[in-house]
Coordinates of C-alpha atoms and ligand atoms in Angstrom, one line a residue:
Chain A
M7 CA 0.1 -0.2 0.2
L8 CA 2.6 2.4 0.2
E9 CA 4.8 1.4 -1.8
L10 CA 1.4 2.0 -4.0
Y11 CA 1.6 5.3 -2.6
K12 CA 5.0 6.7 -2.8
K13 CA 5.0 4.8 -6.5
N14 CA 2.1 7.5 -7.3
S15 CA 2.5 10.2 -4.8
P16 CA 2.4 13.1 -7.4
A17 CA -0.6 12.2 -8.9
I18 CA -3.0 10.6 -5.3
H19 CA -1.7 14.4 -4.5
K20 CA -3.0 15.5 -7.2
L21 CA -6.4 13.1 -7.3
L22 CA -6.8 14.1 -4.0
S23 CA -6.6 18.2 -4.6
I24 CA -9.1 18.3 -7.0
M25 CA -11.8 15.9 -4.6
C26 CA -11.2 18.4 -2.6
G27 CA -12.4 21.3 -4.1
L28 CA -15.0 20.1 -5.5
A29 CA -16.3 18.8 -2.3
V30 CA -15.9 22.2 -1.1
W31 CA -18.3 23.3 -4.2
H32 CA -20.4 21.1 -4.3
V33 CA -20.9 21.6 -0.1
L34 CA -20.4 25.8 -0.5
A35 CA -23.2 24.8 -3.8
T36 CA -25.4 23.1 -1.2
V37 CA -25.2 24.2 1.7
I38 CA -23.6 26.9 2.5
V39 CA -25.6 29.5 -0.8
A40 CA -28.3 26.1 -1.6
D41 CA -29.7 28.9 -3.8
S42 CA -29.2 27.8 -8.0
S43 CA -29.8 30.9 -9.5
F44 CA -26.3 32.2 -7.7
L45 CA -24.2 29.1 -8.1
V46 CA -24.8 24.6 -9.2
S47 CA -23.6 21.9 -7.5
P48 CA -20.6 19.6 -9.8
L49 CA -22.6 17.9 -9.7
A50 CA -25.6 19.3 -11.9
V51 CA -22.8 21.1 -14.0
A52 CA -21.5 17.2 -14.3
A53 CA -26.1 16.3 -15.4
K54 CA -26.2 19.2 -17.4
S55 CA -22.8 18.1 -19.2
Y56 CA -23.7 14.1 -19.8
E57 CA -26.9 15.6 -21.3
M58 CA -25.7 18.4 -23.5
L59 CA -22.6 16.1 -25.0
F60 CA -25.3 12.2 -25.2
Q61 CA -29.0 13.2 -25.1
T62 CA -29.4 16.8 -26.5
A63 CA -26.0 17.2 -28.8
E64 CA -25.7 21.0 -28.7
L65 CA -22.4 21.5 -27.3
Y66 CA -20.5 20.4 -29.5
P67 CA -21.1 22.7 -32.3
H68 CA -19.7 25.3 -29.4
L69 CA -16.0 23.6 -29.0
L70 CA -15.9 23.1 -32.7
A71 CA -16.7 26.6 -32.9
S72 CA -14.0 28.3 -30.1
S73 CA -11.9 25.5 -30.7
S74 CA -11.4 26.1 -34.2
I75 CA -11.4 29.2 -33.7
F76 CA -8.5 28.6 -30.2
F77 CA -6.5 26.3 -33.0
Y78 CA -5.9 29.2 -36.0
G79 CA -5.4 32.0 -34.3
Y80 CA -2.9 29.8 -31.9
L81 CA -0.5 28.8 -35.1
L82 CA -1.0 31.8 -37.2
S83 CA 0.6 33.4 -33.7
I84 CA 3.1 30.2 -33.8
A85 CA 4.4 30.8 -37.6
A86 CA 4.4 35.3 -37.0
G87 CA 6.1 34.8 -33.6
V88 CA 8.8 32.5 -33.3
P89 CA 10.4 33.4 -36.8
L90 CA 10.0 38.3 -36.0
G91 CA 11.9 36.6 -32.5
F92 CA 14.7 35.8 -33.2
L93 CA 14.9 38.3 -36.2
M94 CA 15.2 40.1 -33.4
A95 CA 17.3 38.9 -31.6
L96 CA 20.3 37.7 -34.5
S97 CA 18.7 41.9 -36.3
P98 CA 19.3 45.2 -33.5
A99 CA 17.8 47.4 -36.8
V100 CA 14.6 44.6 -36.7
R101 CA 15.0 45.0 -32.7
D102 CA 14.6 48.7 -32.6
Y103 CA 11.9 48.6 -35.4
V104 CA 9.8 46.2 -33.7
H105 CA 10.4 46.7 -29.5
P106 CA 8.0 49.7 -29.2
W107 CA 4.8 48.2 -31.1
M108 CA 6.0 45.0 -29.1
T109 CA 5.9 46.8 -25.4
T110 CA 2.4 49.0 -26.8
L111 CA 0.8 46.8 -28.0
Y112 CA 1.3 44.0 -25.8
T113 CA 0.7 45.7 -23.0
T114 CA -2.7 47.4 -23.1
P115 CA -5.5 45.7 -22.7
R116 CA -6.4 42.7 -26.3
I117 CA -10.4 43.3 -24.8
A118 CA -9.8 47.0 -25.6
F119 CA -9.3 45.3 -28.9
A120 CA -12.2 42.9 -29.6
P121 CA -14.7 46.4 -30.7
V122 CA -12.2 47.4 -33.2
L123 CA -12.0 44.3 -34.9
L124 CA -15.0 43.1 -35.2
L125 CA -15.5 46.9 -36.4
W126 CA -13.1 46.1 -39.2
L127 CA -13.3 42.7 -39.7
G128 CA -17.5 41.8 -38.6
I129 CA -18.2 39.5 -36.5
G130 CA -17.1 36.0 -38.3
A131 CA -14.1 33.9 -37.6
G132 CA -11.7 36.7 -38.8
A133 CA -12.2 39.2 -36.3
K134 CA -12.1 36.1 -33.8
V135 CA -8.9 34.9 -35.1
A136 CA -7.1 38.1 -34.8
I137 CA -8.7 38.4 -31.3
V138 CA -6.6 35.5 -30.3
F139 CA -4.0 36.0 -32.4
L140 CA -3.2 39.2 -30.2
G141 CA -3.7 37.4 -27.0
C142 CA -0.8 34.9 -28.1
V143 CA 1.8 36.0 -30.3
F144 CA 3.3 38.1 -27.4
P145 CA 4.5 35.7 -25.1
I146 CA 4.9 33.6 -27.8
L147 CA 7.2 36.5 -29.0
I148 CA 8.8 38.1 -26.3
N149 CA 9.5 34.7 -25.4
S150 CA 11.6 33.6 -28.9
Y151 CA 13.0 36.6 -28.6
Y152 CA 14.9 36.8 -25.4
G153 CA 15.8 33.2 -25.8
M154 CA 17.8 33.0 -29.1
R155 CA 19.0 36.9 -27.4
V156 CA 20.2 35.1 -23.7
V157 CA 22.4 31.5 -25.6
N158 CA 25.6 31.6 -23.8
R159 CA 28.4 33.5 -24.1
E160 CA 30.5 30.5 -24.3
F161 CA 28.4 28.3 -26.8
V162 CA 28.8 31.2 -29.3
E163 CA 32.3 31.6 -28.3
L164 CA 32.3 28.0 -28.7
A165 CA 30.6 27.8 -32.7
R166 CA 33.2 30.3 -33.3
S167 CA 35.9 28.2 -32.3
F168 CA 35.2 25.6 -33.8
R169 CA 34.6 28.1 -36.8
L170 CA 31.0 26.6 -37.9
T171 CA 28.7 28.8 -40.6
R172 CA 27.3 31.2 -39.5
L173 CA 24.0 29.4 -40.2
A174 CA 25.2 26.6 -39.0
L175 CA 25.0 28.4 -35.4
F176 CA 21.4 29.1 -35.6
W177 CA 20.9 25.1 -36.3
K178 CA 22.6 23.4 -33.7
I179 CA 23.7 27.0 -31.0
L180 CA 20.8 29.0 -31.2
L181 CA 17.5 27.5 -32.6
P182 CA 18.4 24.4 -30.2
A183 CA 19.0 26.8 -26.9
S184 CA 16.0 29.0 -27.1
V185 CA 13.4 26.2 -27.5
P186 CA 13.0 25.8 -23.8
F187 CA 11.4 29.3 -23.7
I188 CA 10.1 29.0 -27.5
L189 CA 8.1 26.1 -25.0
S190 CA 7.2 28.9 -21.7
G191 CA 5.9 30.8 -24.8
L192 CA 3.9 28.6 -25.8
R193 CA 2.3 28.2 -22.1
L194 CA 1.6 31.5 -21.1
A195 CA 0.3 32.0 -24.7
L196 CA -2.0 28.9 -24.2
G197 CA -3.8 30.7 -21.6
R198 CA -3.6 34.2 -22.6
G199 CA -5.2 32.7 -26.0
L200 CA -8.0 30.6 -24.8
T201 CA -9.2 34.4 -22.4
G202 CA -8.6 36.0 -26.5
V203 CA -11.7 33.7 -27.5
A204 CA -14.2 34.0 -24.3
I205 CA -13.2 37.8 -25.3
A206 CA -14.1 37.2 -28.6
E207 CA -17.5 34.8 -29.0
W208 CA -18.7 37.8 -26.2
F209 CA -19.0 40.5 -28.5
G210 CA -21.5 39.1 -31.1
A211 CA -21.2 35.5 -32.0
T212 CA -23.8 33.2 -32.1
E213 CA -21.3 30.7 -31.0
G214 CA -18.9 28.5 -28.9
L215 CA -18.2 28.8 -25.8
G216 CA -17.8 32.6 -24.8
Y217 CA -21.2 32.8 -26.2
L218 CA -22.1 29.9 -24.7
I219 CA -21.8 31.5 -21.1
F220 CA -22.1 35.0 -22.3
F221 CA -25.8 33.3 -23.6
A222 CA -26.5 31.3 -19.9
G223 CA -24.8 34.4 -17.5
Q224 CA -28.0 36.7 -19.7
T225 CA -30.6 34.0 -19.2
L226 CA -29.5 32.9 -16.0
N227 CA -28.8 29.6 -16.3
V228 CA -26.0 29.2 -14.3
P229 CA -26.1 25.2 -15.3
V230 CA -25.4 26.1 -19.1
L231 CA -22.7 29.0 -17.7
F232 CA -20.8 26.2 -15.7
V233 CA -20.7 23.8 -18.1
G234 CA -19.0 26.0 -20.4
V235 CA -17.0 27.5 -18.3
T236 CA -15.7 24.2 -16.9
A237 CA -15.7 23.6 -21.0
F238 CA -12.9 26.1 -21.3
A239 CA -11.0 24.9 -18.3
L240 CA -10.7 21.3 -20.1
L241 CA -9.0 22.3 -22.8
G242 CA -6.9 24.3 -21.1
I243 CA -6.0 21.2 -19.5
L244 CA -5.9 19.2 -22.9
G245 CA -3.9 22.0 -24.3
F246 CA -0.9 22.1 -20.9
E247 CA -0.9 18.7 -21.1
I248 CA 0.3 18.5 -24.7
L249 CA 2.4 21.3 -24.8
R250 CA 4.1 18.7 -21.6
K251 CA 3.8 15.8 -24.9
V252 CA 5.8 18.1 -26.7
E253 CA 8.4 19.5 -24.4
E254 CA 9.2 15.7 -23.5
I255 CA 9.5 14.9 -26.9
A256 CA 11.4 18.3 -27.7
T257 CA 14.7 18.6 -24.9
P258 CA 14.2 14.9 -23.7
W259 CA 17.5 16.4 -21.6
R260 CA 15.1 18.4 -19.4
K261 CA 13.5 15.5 -18.3
K262 CA 15.1 14.4 -15.6
L263 CA 16.9 18.5 -14.5
Q264 CA 13.2 18.8 -13.4
T265 CA 12.2 15.2 -11.0
Chain B
M17 CA 65.5 26.8 -35.5
A18 CA 62.0 25.1 -37.3
I19 CA 59.0 27.7 -37.5
P20 CA 57.7 28.7 -34.0
I21 CA 54.5 26.8 -34.4
L22 CA 52.7 29.3 -32.7
E23 CA 54.2 33.0 -32.1
L24 CA 52.6 36.5 -30.9
R25 CA 54.8 39.2 -30.9
N26 CA 54.0 42.8 -30.0
L27 CA 50.7 41.4 -29.5
G28 CA 47.6 43.5 -27.0
R29 CA 44.5 44.2 -26.4
E30 CA 42.4 46.9 -25.6
V31 CA 39.5 48.1 -25.0
A32 CA 36.9 52.0 -25.1
G33 CA 37.9 52.5 -21.2
R34 CA 35.0 55.2 -18.6
G35 CA 37.3 58.5 -19.9
A36 CA 38.7 59.0 -22.6
E37 CA 42.1 56.7 -22.5
P38 CA 41.0 53.4 -23.8
F39 CA 41.6 50.5 -21.2
V40 CA 44.7 48.5 -22.1
I41 CA 43.9 43.9 -21.0
F42 CA 47.7 43.5 -22.4
N43 CA 50.2 44.9 -24.8
G44 CA 53.6 44.0 -25.6
I45 CA 53.2 40.2 -25.8
N46 CA 55.6 38.1 -27.7
L47 CA 55.5 34.3 -27.1
T48 CA 57.2 32.1 -29.3
V49 CA 55.6 28.4 -28.5
R50 CA 57.8 25.1 -29.7
D51 CA 55.9 22.1 -31.5
G52 CA 54.6 19.8 -29.0
E53 CA 55.2 21.8 -26.2
F54 CA 53.5 22.5 -22.9
V55 CA 53.3 26.2 -21.8
S56 CA 51.2 27.5 -18.7
I57 CA 50.5 31.2 -18.1
V58 CA 50.0 32.1 -15.3
G59 CA 49.6 35.5 -12.8
P60 CA 46.8 38.2 -11.3
S61 CA 43.6 37.4 -12.0
G62 CA 42.2 40.4 -14.6
C63 CA 45.6 40.3 -16.2
G64 CA 43.6 39.0 -18.8
K65 CA 44.1 36.1 -19.7
T66 CA 41.5 34.6 -20.5
T67 CA 41.1 37.5 -23.5
L68 CA 44.5 37.0 -24.6
L69 CA 42.7 33.3 -25.4
R70 CA 40.6 34.5 -27.1
V71 CA 42.5 37.0 -29.0
I72 CA 45.1 33.7 -29.6
N73 CA 41.4 32.2 -31.1
G74 CA 40.3 34.7 -33.4
L75 CA 36.9 35.3 -31.4
L76 CA 38.7 38.4 -30.7
S77 CA 40.5 40.7 -32.8
P78 CA 43.8 42.3 -30.7
S79 CA 44.5 45.6 -31.4
A80 CA 47.5 45.5 -31.9
G81 CA 50.4 42.7 -33.5
Q82 CA 50.2 39.4 -34.6
I83 CA 50.2 35.9 -34.1
F84 CA 51.1 34.0 -36.6
V85 CA 50.9 29.9 -36.9
D86 CA 53.2 27.9 -38.3
G87 CA 54.4 31.0 -40.1
K88 CA 51.9 32.2 -41.3
E89 CA 49.7 35.2 -40.2
Q90 CA 45.7 34.4 -38.5
N91 CA 43.5 36.7 -39.2
G92 CA 40.1 36.7 -37.2
A93 CA 37.9 33.6 -36.0
D94 CA 37.2 33.2 -40.0
G95 CA 40.2 31.9 -40.7
E96 CA 41.2 27.8 -40.5
L97 CA 40.8 25.7 -37.9
L98 CA 43.6 24.5 -36.2
M99 CA 43.7 25.5 -32.3
G100 CA 40.6 23.7 -30.8
F101 CA 39.8 26.0 -27.1
V102 CA 38.7 24.1 -23.3
F103 CA 36.6 26.4 -22.0
Q104 CA 36.6 27.4 -18.8
G105 CA 33.1 26.4 -17.8
A106 CA 32.7 23.2 -19.9
A107 CA 29.9 24.4 -22.4
L108 CA 29.0 21.1 -23.0
L109 CA 25.5 21.9 -25.0
P110 CA 22.9 20.4 -22.4
W111 CA 20.7 18.7 -25.2
R112 CA 23.1 17.0 -27.2
T113 CA 25.0 14.0 -25.7
S114 CA 28.5 13.3 -24.7
L115 CA 29.1 12.2 -28.1
N116 CA 26.8 14.8 -29.9
N117 CA 28.4 17.3 -27.7
V118 CA 32.1 15.4 -29.5
L119 CA 30.4 15.7 -32.5
L120 CA 29.6 19.3 -32.4
G121 CA 33.6 20.1 -34.1
L122 CA 33.8 17.7 -36.6
E123 CA 30.4 18.2 -38.4
G124 CA 31.6 21.9 -38.8
R125 CA 34.0 20.1 -41.0
K126 CA 32.7 17.0 -42.5
K127 CA 29.7 15.2 -43.1
N128 CA 28.5 13.5 -39.9
T129 CA 29.9 10.1 -41.6
P130 CA 30.4 7.2 -39.6
D131 CA 33.4 8.7 -39.2
A132 CA 33.2 11.8 -37.4
Q133 CA 31.1 9.0 -35.2
A134 CA 34.4 6.8 -35.1
I135 CA 36.5 9.5 -33.9
A136 CA 34.6 10.3 -31.7
R137 CA 34.4 7.7 -29.3
K138 CA 37.6 7.2 -29.8
Y139 CA 38.8 10.0 -28.1
L140 CA 35.5 10.1 -25.6
D141 CA 38.0 7.2 -24.6
L142 CA 41.1 8.5 -24.9
V143 CA 39.8 10.8 -21.8
G144 CA 38.1 7.7 -19.9
L145 CA 35.0 8.3 -20.7
S146 CA 33.9 5.4 -22.6
G147 CA 30.4 3.8 -22.4
F148 CA 28.3 7.8 -21.3
E149 CA 28.7 8.1 -24.9
Q150 CA 25.4 8.6 -24.8
H151 CA 24.6 10.9 -21.2
Y152 CA 24.0 14.2 -21.3
P153 CA 26.1 16.5 -20.6
H154 CA 24.1 17.2 -16.0
E155 CA 24.1 13.2 -15.7
L156 CA 28.1 13.8 -15.7
S157 CA 29.5 14.9 -13.2
G158 CA 31.9 18.0 -13.1
G159 CA 35.5 16.5 -13.8
M160 CA 33.3 14.3 -16.5
Q161 CA 32.0 17.8 -18.0
Q162 CA 35.3 18.2 -18.1
R163 CA 37.1 15.1 -19.7
V164 CA 34.3 16.0 -22.2
N165 CA 35.2 19.7 -23.1
L166 CA 38.9 18.7 -23.3
A167 CA 37.7 15.8 -25.9
R168 CA 35.8 17.3 -28.2
A169 CA 38.7 20.1 -28.0
L170 CA 40.7 17.3 -28.9
A171 CA 38.3 15.6 -32.0
V172 CA 39.4 18.0 -34.6
D173 CA 42.7 17.3 -34.3
P174 CA 44.1 20.8 -33.2
K175 CA 47.7 21.9 -33.7
I176 CA 47.7 23.8 -30.7
L177 CA 45.2 24.0 -28.0
L178 CA 43.7 27.0 -25.3
M179 CA 43.5 25.3 -22.4
D180 CA 41.7 28.4 -20.1
E181 CA 41.6 27.1 -16.3
P182 CA 39.3 23.4 -17.6
F183 CA 39.8 22.6 -13.9
A184 CA 39.1 25.8 -11.2
S185 CA 35.7 24.8 -10.5
L186 CA 36.3 20.9 -10.1
D187 CA 37.3 20.1 -6.4
A188 CA 40.4 19.3 -4.7
Q189 CA 40.8 15.8 -5.1
T190 CA 39.4 15.9 -8.6
R191 CA 41.6 18.9 -9.4
S192 CA 45.0 16.6 -8.9
F193 CA 43.2 13.6 -10.6
M194 CA 42.3 15.7 -13.9
Q195 CA 45.9 16.9 -13.6
L196 CA 46.9 13.0 -13.1
E197 CA 44.8 12.2 -16.8
L198 CA 46.5 15.7 -18.5
L199 CA 50.0 14.1 -18.0
R200 CA 48.9 10.7 -19.7
I201 CA 47.0 12.2 -22.3
W202 CA 49.0 15.1 -23.6
S203 CA 51.8 12.4 -23.9
Q204 CA 49.6 10.4 -25.8
T205 CA 49.5 13.5 -28.6
R206 CA 51.9 15.5 -27.8
K207 CA 49.7 18.4 -28.9
T208 CA 51.1 21.6 -28.3
V209 CA 49.4 23.2 -24.9
I210 CA 49.1 26.7 -23.8
F211 CA 47.5 26.8 -20.2
V212 CA 45.8 29.4 -18.4
T213 CA 45.7 28.7 -14.7
H214 CA 45.5 30.4 -11.6
M215 CA 47.1 26.7 -9.7
I216 CA 50.5 27.3 -9.8
S217 CA 51.9 24.1 -8.9
E218 CA 49.5 22.8 -11.4
A219 CA 51.3 25.4 -13.5
I220 CA 55.3 23.3 -12.7
L221 CA 53.7 19.8 -12.5
L222 CA 52.0 20.2 -16.1
S223 CA 54.5 22.2 -18.3
D224 CA 57.5 22.4 -20.2
R225 CA 57.7 26.2 -19.7
V226 CA 55.8 28.5 -16.4
V227 CA 55.2 32.5 -18.6
V228 CA 53.8 34.9 -15.5
L229 CA 51.9 37.5 -16.4
S230 CA 52.2 40.9 -15.1
H231 CA 48.4 43.0 -13.4
R232 CA 47.3 45.0 -16.2
P233 CA 48.9 45.7 -18.8
G234 CA 48.8 42.0 -18.1
R235 CA 52.7 41.5 -19.8
I236 CA 55.4 38.5 -19.8
R237 CA 56.9 39.3 -16.6
S238 CA 58.8 36.6 -16.8
E239 CA 58.9 32.9 -18.3
F240 CA 60.5 30.1 -16.2
P241 CA 60.9 26.6 -18.4
V242 CA 60.3 23.7 -16.3
P243 CA 63.7 21.4 -15.0
L244 CA 61.3 18.2 -14.0
P245 CA 62.0 15.0 -16.2
R246 CA 59.1 13.7 -18.1
P247 CA 56.7 11.2 -16.2
R248 CA 55.7 12.9 -14.1
D249 CA 54.0 11.8 -11.0
M250 CA 52.4 13.7 -8.0
E251 CA 55.4 12.7 -6.1
I252 CA 57.2 14.8 -8.3
K253 CA 55.8 17.7 -6.3
S254 CA 58.3 17.4 -3.3
D255 CA 61.4 18.0 -5.8
R256 CA 63.3 19.9 -4.3
R257 CA 63.1 21.6 -7.5
F258 CA 59.0 21.9 -8.1
V259 CA 59.3 23.2 -4.9
E260 CA 61.7 26.2 -5.6
L261 CA 59.8 27.4 -8.7
E262 CA 57.1 27.4 -6.7
N263 CA 58.2 29.7 -4.8
T264 CA 59.9 32.4 -7.4
V265 CA 57.0 31.9 -9.4
W266 CA 54.5 32.9 -6.4
K267 CA 56.9 36.0 -4.9
L268 CA 56.4 37.1 -8.3
I269 CA 52.9 37.0 -8.3
E270 CA 52.7 38.1 -4.6
E271 CA 55.0 41.6 -5.7
E272 CA 52.6 42.1 -9.0
V273 CA 49.7 41.7 -6.6
K274 CA 51.5 44.4 -4.4
A275 CA 51.8 46.6 -7.3
A276 CA 47.4 46.3 -7.5
G277 CA 47.2 47.1 -4.9
G278 CA 47.5 44.5 -2.8
F279 CA 44.1 41.6 -2.5
A280 CA 41.0 43.3 -2.1
K281 CA 42.0 45.3 -5.6
L282 CA 41.9 42.6 -8.0
Ligands
ATP15 N1 35.1 44.2 -23.8 C1 35.7 44.3 -22.1 N2 35.5 45.7 -21.5 C2 35.5 46.2 -20.1 N3 36.3 44.8 -20.3 C3 36.7 44.6 -20.6 C4 36.8 44.1 -21.5 N4 36.8 42.4 -21.6 C5 37.5 42.5 -20.6 N5 37.9 43.2 -20.1 C6 39.3 43.5 -18.5 O1 40.0 43.0 -19.1 C7 40.4 42.4 -17.6 C8 40.9 40.5 -18.1 O2 40.4 40.1 -18.4 P1 39.8 38.6 -18.1 O3 39.0 37.6 -18.4 O4 40.8 38.6 -19.7 O5 40.9 38.8 -17.1 P2 41.7 37.1 -16.9 O6 43.4 37.2 -16.2 O7 41.4 36.0 -17.4 O8 41.1 37.1 -15.7 P3 40.3 35.9 -14.0 O9 42.2 35.1 -13.7 O10 39.9 36.1 -13.3 O11 39.7 34.7 -15.0 C9 39.9 42.8 -17.1 O12 39.6 42.8 -15.5 C10 38.0 42.7 -17.5 O13 37.3 43.2 -16.6
MG16 MG1 40.1 34.3 -17.0

C-alpha cells in the first residue's frame, strides 16, 4: 500500500486536491449558498454536461467553433511570433523597429481591441482569430526573442572557435538553446489565447463557448454557464498536457533536470 | 631553428574605457611556442589571461601585433580551424549527448559520417569516458564534463590546444586526478598546449615552461623552463626543484599583486 503511494504520489496528490476542491464546491453550492440561481453543485454541472454531450448534443458546435478559432489564432501566432522573435534577436535594426510596437501592443488590454477588430473585420471568424492572435503572439514573440538573446556567450564562442558557419551557429546552437524559452512562451500563450476566445465570442457571436457562457449569463441559466466555464478549463488542461508531451519530445535532456 | 608552431608578436588588446583613455587589457606580448610544447600562463586575476586566449583563437581581434601559426599570420575567426578551445565552464551543449557534443567540431568540417563518429568515440575513450557516449551533460560529474570538453577540443585534431582554467571549478581531489589525466593524455597526443591557470603547482606539474603575466596591463613578466623529467606524477611535487620554482613564481606574483594595490583591488 505504502509502496503504491510512493510510486504514484504526484498523481495521488493531484487527484486528492481535485476531489477536495469539488467537495468544497459541492458543500458551498448545496449547503452554504443553497440557491441554484447563483451556484450549482458540480454534480448538476456533470449532469448538464452529460445531457448536452450525449442527449441533445448541443455542446459540440460550440466546442468545435471555439477550438477552431483558438487553433488558427494560436498557429498563426507561432508562425509569426517565433520567426519575428528570432529576427529581433539576430538583427539590431529589426529589434529597434519592432520593439516599440511590441511593448505598446503587449501592454494594451486586448479587450480594448475586440470591438475595433469586430468593427473592421466583421463578426466572422476573421475577427475572432485576430483577437486570439493578438493574445497569443506577444508571449511567443517575446520568449523567442529573449531565448535567442540570452544564449550562453560561451556557446557562441564555442561555435566560432570551431569555425562553424553562421547557418550552423543558428541551427546547432541558437535554435536548440531557444527551444525551452519558446515552449514557455507557448504555455503563457495558451491561457491568453483561451481568454481571447472568450472575449471574441462575447461580442456578437452566434456560437462558441464564450457565446454559450454569455447567453447563459443573460438568461440566468446557471448550469449551462458552468458547463461553458468547465469546458474552457478542460480545454486549457488539454492544451497544457499536449504542450507537456511536446516538451518531453523536443527537449528530452530536460526531463531529468526537472525531476 | 625550426619555425615555431605559435608566435605572438607584440600582441595587445585594448577596449574603450570609461574615460577618454582606452582600457588596456594587455600589450607587448611576445611569445614563441615550439611544436609539442606545454606552456602554462599564470598571473594575477584580471590580468587578461582569458582575453589573451580569445585573441589567440581569433574570437577577439587584437588591437596591436600579430599572431603566427606555423609561420602563417592569422586573421580572426574566419580562418582555418587550427586550435581547440577548452572552456573554463565546460560549455557543453545540454541538448547533446557526450558523443554529439564531441561531434560538434567535426560537423563543421565534414559531414556526420561514420568516420566522424569513430573519431568522436576514440577521443571519448582517450579521456576515459567510453560507456558514457549517450549521457547528457547533466548526467555527468564536473570532472567528466571537463573530460568531454577536452575530448571535443582534441577531436578536431587541432595544432594547438588552448585551455582556460579547465579545472578551476573542480574540487581539490578531482582536480589532482584530472591533472594526472591531462599528463597522460598529453603524453599520448603530444599536442602543443597553452594552459591558463591560477594554480602555480598545477602549472609546474603540467608544463615545459611557465609564463608569468604582470598585473594590468598584462605583459610577460617572466618565463621559467620547468627542469623536471617526464613522465611526472604527484610525487614530483616534493622534488626540491619543484618547490624552489613554486616559491620563485609565487614571489613574483605576490609582487604583482602588491603593485596592483593588494588582493582587495583584484
Ligand atoms: N569588453 C571589455 N570591456 C571592458 N573591460 C574588459 C572587457 N573584457 C575584459 N575586460 C577586462 O579585462 C580584464 C581582463 O579580463 P580577463 O577575463 O581576460 O582576465 P583573466 O586574467 O582571465 O582573469 P581571471 O583570472 O579572473 O579569469 C578584466 O579586468 C576585465 O574586467
Ligand atoms: Mg579568466
